[in-house]
Short mmCIF file of C-alpha atoms in Angstrom, two decimals:
data_model
loop_
_atom_site.label_atom_id
_atom_site.label_comp_id
_atom_site.label_asym_id
_atom_site.label_seq_id
_atom_site.Cartn_x
_atom_site.Cartn_y
_atom_site.Cartn_z
CA ASP T 3 -15.11 0.24 -13.58
CA THR T 4 -14.93 -2.94 -11.49
CA GLY T 5 -11.81 -1.52 -9.25
CA VAL T 6 -11.36 -0.67 -5.74
CA SER T 7 -13.48 2.80 -5.27
CA GLN T 8 -13.35 5.34 -2.31
CA ASN T 9 -15.54 7.96 -1.22
CA PRO T 10 -14.66 10.77 -1.22
CA ARG T 11 -11.55 11.40 -2.46
CA HIS T 12 -10.60 14.69 -0.52
CA LYS T 13 -11.76 15.42 2.93
CA ILE T 14 -11.11 18.85 4.64
CA THR T 15 -12.04 19.49 8.08
CA LYS T 16 -11.80 21.52 11.31
CA ARG T 17 -10.07 19.67 14.13
CA GLY T 18 -12.23 17.94 16.63
CA GLN T 19 -15.11 17.24 14.15
CA ASN T 20 -15.57 13.57 12.79
CA VAL T 21 -15.07 11.76 9.37
CA THR T 22 -15.81 9.20 7.88
CA PHE T 23 -15.06 7.32 4.54
CA ARG T 24 -16.14 4.40 2.35
CA CYS T 25 -14.55 1.70 0.55
CA ASP T 26 -16.23 -0.60 -1.84
CA PRO T 27 -14.04 -3.67 -2.65
CA ILE T 28 -13.94 -5.58 -5.51
CA SER T 29 -17.11 -7.53 -5.72
CA GLU T 30 -15.61 -11.47 -5.31
CA HIS T 31 -13.12 -9.72 -2.89
CA ASN T 32 -13.83 -11.30 1.06
CA ARG T 33 -10.56 -9.58 1.72
CA LEU T 34 -10.39 -6.33 2.84
CA TYR T 35 -7.28 -4.05 4.07
CA TRP T 36 -7.13 -0.19 5.44
CA TYR T 37 -3.98 1.69 4.97
CA ARG T 38 -2.91 5.30 6.21
CA GLN T 39 -0.13 6.81 4.24
CA THR T 40 1.62 10.63 4.90
CA LEU T 41 3.67 12.89 2.87
CA GLY T 42 6.58 10.86 1.54
CA GLN T 43 6.06 7.66 3.32
CA GLY T 44 4.76 4.08 2.08
CA PRO T 45 1.39 3.07 3.07
CA GLU T 46 1.30 1.67 7.13
CA PHE T 47 -1.07 -0.79 7.60
CA LEU T 48 -4.44 -0.02 9.68
CA THR T 49 -6.77 -2.96 10.28
CA TYR T 50 -8.06 -6.08 8.18
CA PHE T 51 -11.52 -7.45 7.79
CA GLN T 52 -12.01 -11.40 6.20
CA ASN T 53 -15.72 -10.93 5.38
CA GLU T 54 -17.39 -8.95 8.46
CA ALA T 55 -14.87 -10.26 10.59
CA GLN T 56 -12.21 -7.27 11.69
CA LEU T 57 -9.03 -10.04 12.21
CA GLU T 58 -6.36 -7.55 12.94
CA LYS T 59 -5.75 -3.87 14.08
CA SER T 60 -2.41 -1.84 14.09
CA ARG T 61 -1.36 -0.08 17.61
CA LEU T 62 -1.62 2.56 15.05
CA LEU T 63 -5.54 2.59 15.23
CA SER T 64 -6.34 4.75 18.30
CA ASP T 65 -9.57 4.32 20.31
CA ARG T 66 -10.32 7.32 17.85
CA PHE T 67 -10.75 5.18 15.15
CA SER T 68 -12.88 2.68 14.45
CA ALA T 69 -13.58 0.58 11.10
CA GLU T 70 -16.59 -2.06 10.14
CA ARG T 71 -17.65 -4.53 7.62
CA PRO T 72 -20.72 -4.99 8.47
CA LYS T 73 -22.05 -7.32 5.56
CA GLY T 74 -18.97 -8.33 4.64
CA SER T 75 -19.02 -5.69 1.59
CA PHE T 76 -18.58 -1.98 1.92
CA SER T 77 -16.14 -0.85 4.49
CA THR T 78 -16.30 2.36 6.53
CA LEU T 79 -13.65 4.13 8.40
CA GLU T 80 -14.56 6.84 10.94
CA ILE T 81 -12.54 8.83 12.98
CA GLN T 82 -13.47 10.71 15.57
CA ARG T 83 -12.42 14.00 17.18
CA THR T 84 -9.94 14.67 14.34
CA GLU T 85 -6.29 16.37 15.25
CA GLN T 86 -3.98 17.51 12.30
CA GLY T 87 -2.04 14.46 12.66
CA ASP T 88 -4.96 12.52 11.38
CA SER T 89 -4.18 14.45 7.96
CA ALA T 90 -2.79 11.77 5.50
CA MET T 91 -4.11 9.95 2.34
CA TYR T 92 -6.38 6.82 3.41
CA LEU T 93 -6.42 3.66 1.58
CA CYS T 94 -8.54 0.90 0.93
CA ALA T 95 -7.60 -2.42 -0.66
CA SER T 96 -9.27 -5.66 -1.39
CA SER T 97 -8.31 -9.25 -2.32
CA PRO T 98 -9.92 -12.63 -3.00
CA PRO T 99 -10.65 -15.35 -0.99
CA TRP T 100 -6.68 -16.94 -0.19
CA ASP T 101 -8.15 -20.31 -1.17
CA ARG T 102 -7.89 -18.82 -4.51
CA GLY T 103 -4.29 -18.94 -4.43
CA SER T 104 -3.65 -15.20 -5.07
CA ASN T 105 -3.14 -12.41 -2.16
CA GLU T 106 -2.62 -9.42 -4.65
CA GLN T 107 -4.03 -6.70 -3.15
CA PHE T 108 -5.96 -4.05 -5.34
CA PHE T 109 -5.78 -0.64 -4.50
CA GLY T 110 -8.25 2.33 -4.15
CA PRO T 111 -7.33 5.74 -5.35
CA GLY T 112 -7.44 6.97 -1.29
CA THR T 113 -9.22 9.39 0.42
CA ARG T 114 -7.04 12.65 1.21
CA LEU T 115 -8.28 13.78 4.97
CA THR T 116 -6.77 17.42 5.67
CA VAL T 117 -7.36 19.01 9.31
CA LEU T 118 -7.49 22.66 9.64
CA THR C 17 8.97 -4.02 14.69
CA GLN C 18 9.38 -5.43 10.59
CA LEU C 19 10.68 -3.06 8.61
CA LEU C 20 12.04 -2.71 4.86
CA GLU C 21 14.34 -0.23 3.99
CA GLN C 22 14.61 0.98 0.80
CA SER C 23 17.58 2.78 -1.34
CA PRO C 24 18.27 5.48 -2.28
CA GLN C 25 15.35 7.84 -1.16
CA PHE C 26 15.51 9.68 -4.39
CA LEU C 27 16.57 9.04 -7.38
CA SER C 28 17.14 11.71 -10.66
CA ILE C 29 18.24 10.36 -13.91
CA GLN C 30 18.32 11.38 -17.29
CA GLU C 31 16.47 8.91 -19.71
CA GLY C 32 18.10 5.88 -21.15
CA GLU C 33 19.87 5.61 -17.60
CA ASN C 34 20.17 2.39 -16.12
CA LEU C 35 19.52 2.12 -12.46
CA THR C 36 18.89 -0.44 -9.20
CA VAL C 37 16.75 0.32 -6.49
CA TYR C 38 17.03 -2.05 -2.83
CA CYS C 39 14.70 -3.11 -0.41
CA ASN C 40 16.34 -4.44 3.07
CA SER C 41 14.58 -5.77 5.63
CA SER C 42 15.88 -8.27 8.57
CA SER C 43 12.37 -10.16 9.30
CA VAL C 44 11.45 -13.27 6.17
CA PHE C 45 8.59 -12.47 3.92
CA SER C 46 6.26 -14.89 2.72
CA SER C 47 6.67 -12.71 -0.61
CA LEU C 48 7.43 -9.54 -1.38
CA GLN C 49 5.54 -7.03 -4.04
CA TRP C 50 6.92 -4.23 -6.04
CA TYR C 51 3.80 -1.16 -6.23
CA ARG C 52 4.31 2.14 -8.40
CA GLN C 53 2.36 4.86 -7.21
CA GLU C 54 1.96 7.57 -9.10
CA PRO C 55 0.37 11.27 -7.04
CA GLY C 56 -2.93 11.50 -5.68
CA GLU C 57 -3.47 7.61 -6.56
CA GLY C 58 -2.93 4.26 -4.37
CA PRO C 59 -0.29 1.93 -5.24
CA VAL C 60 -0.47 -0.35 -8.24
CA LEU C 61 0.92 -4.14 -8.15
CA LEU C 62 4.02 -4.29 -10.59
CA VAL C 63 5.15 -7.91 -9.48
CA THR C 64 5.08 -10.58 -6.70
CA VAL C 65 8.21 -12.37 -5.90
CA VAL C 66 7.70 -15.63 -3.94
CA THR C 67 10.86 -18.18 -3.43
CA GLY C 68 14.22 -16.98 -2.61
CA GLY C 69 16.78 -16.44 -5.51
CA GLU C 70 13.50 -15.70 -7.66
CA VAL C 71 14.37 -13.14 -10.99
CA LYS C 72 11.29 -11.91 -12.70
CA LYS C 73 11.38 -9.33 -15.99
CA LEU C 74 8.70 -7.25 -16.97
CA LYS C 75 9.96 -5.46 -19.95
CA ARG C 76 12.62 -2.90 -18.83
CA LEU C 77 12.18 -3.94 -15.45
CA THR C 78 14.14 -6.89 -13.26
CA PHE C 79 13.06 -7.75 -9.93
CA GLN C 80 15.01 -10.14 -7.92
CA PHE C 81 14.24 -11.86 -4.35
CA GLY C 82 17.28 -12.63 -1.72
CA ASP C 83 17.73 -16.00 -1.10
CA ALA C 84 17.05 -15.88 2.50
CA ARG C 85 13.57 -13.80 1.38
CA LYS C 86 14.50 -10.68 3.20
CA ASP C 87 15.81 -8.52 0.63
CA SER C 88 14.83 -7.55 -3.01
CA SER C 89 16.09 -5.07 -5.86
CA LEU C 90 14.46 -3.36 -8.80
CA HIS C 91 16.56 -2.44 -11.88
CA ILE C 92 15.34 -0.76 -14.34
CA THR C 93 16.82 -0.46 -17.97
CA ALA C 94 16.89 2.53 -20.42
CA ALA C 95 14.90 4.36 -18.14
CA GLN C 96 11.67 6.59 -19.54
CA PRO C 97 10.02 9.40 -18.68
CA GLY C 98 7.02 7.50 -18.15
CA ASP C 99 8.77 5.57 -15.27
CA THR C 100 8.71 8.60 -12.99
CA GLY C 101 7.15 7.95 -9.98
CA LEU C 102 7.11 6.36 -6.29
CA TYR C 103 8.21 2.81 -6.26
CA LEU C 104 7.44 1.01 -3.02
CA CYS C 105 8.33 -2.49 -2.03
CA ALA C 106 5.96 -4.37 0.77
CA GLY C 107 6.76 -7.44 2.48
CA GLU C 108 3.59 -10.15 3.09
CA THR C 109 3.31 -11.21 6.46
CA LEU C 110 0.99 -14.38 7.65
CA ARG C 111 -1.62 -12.22 8.08
CA PHE C 112 -1.67 -10.92 5.00
CA LYS C 113 -1.16 -7.71 5.62
CA LEU C 114 1.66 -5.50 4.01
CA ILE C 115 4.54 -4.09 5.73
CA PHE C 116 5.68 -1.12 2.90
CA GLY C 117 9.45 0.31 2.79
CA THR C 118 9.77 3.77 2.97
CA GLY C 119 9.39 4.01 -0.86
CA THR C 120 12.22 5.89 -3.57
CA ARG C 121 11.02 8.72 -5.85
CA LEU C 122 12.15 8.45 -8.89
CA GLN C 123 12.46 11.21 -11.48
CA VAL C 124 13.62 10.74 -14.99
CA PHE C 125 14.25 13.46 -17.19
CA PRO C 126 13.73 13.38 -21.11
#
């Protein structure tokens, strides 16, 4: 399977704990996105990487959230001191270099976070 | 703030009926994409429309992009239970990020 993969698929944690999610994009894709989706809503943009550079961050990404893509391949999203309001599905997407003529974003299956 | 409003929010219909989902915005997007999402999975791209007035067909699904590139519609002919899911429109911004609509949850009963 050469699609976008995310781990873990589900995470249950207690309020105040730190959690980290991982995203492995499609191998030739240099662009990577994180989105958050709450129940009954469409996904909301969180952040965007081109290679290892984080080019854009949403205001939704508070100081407790940090995302990295150190070698321009996989990415991690860490949430510190989790709150119940952080409960959501965290989606990762990747897309090929813009000069390939396609901006299609391929989504992973998501990590569902539940904060008790 | 760029927003995409979808209507209706929920739709329950019988197999064989036709339906239209609308996606409206006050903003212009470089392209608009339609996705379908199953429970517990990520969105899967159905189509991308780029040119104002563009119409694309995917079997029983017809997608239209408004002339001003601010709105779009999805029409399904003779809906089937397999069409059940969450339909999302998404506008692409200059920085390639997607602004998603509020979603339309479709249930097709046999």
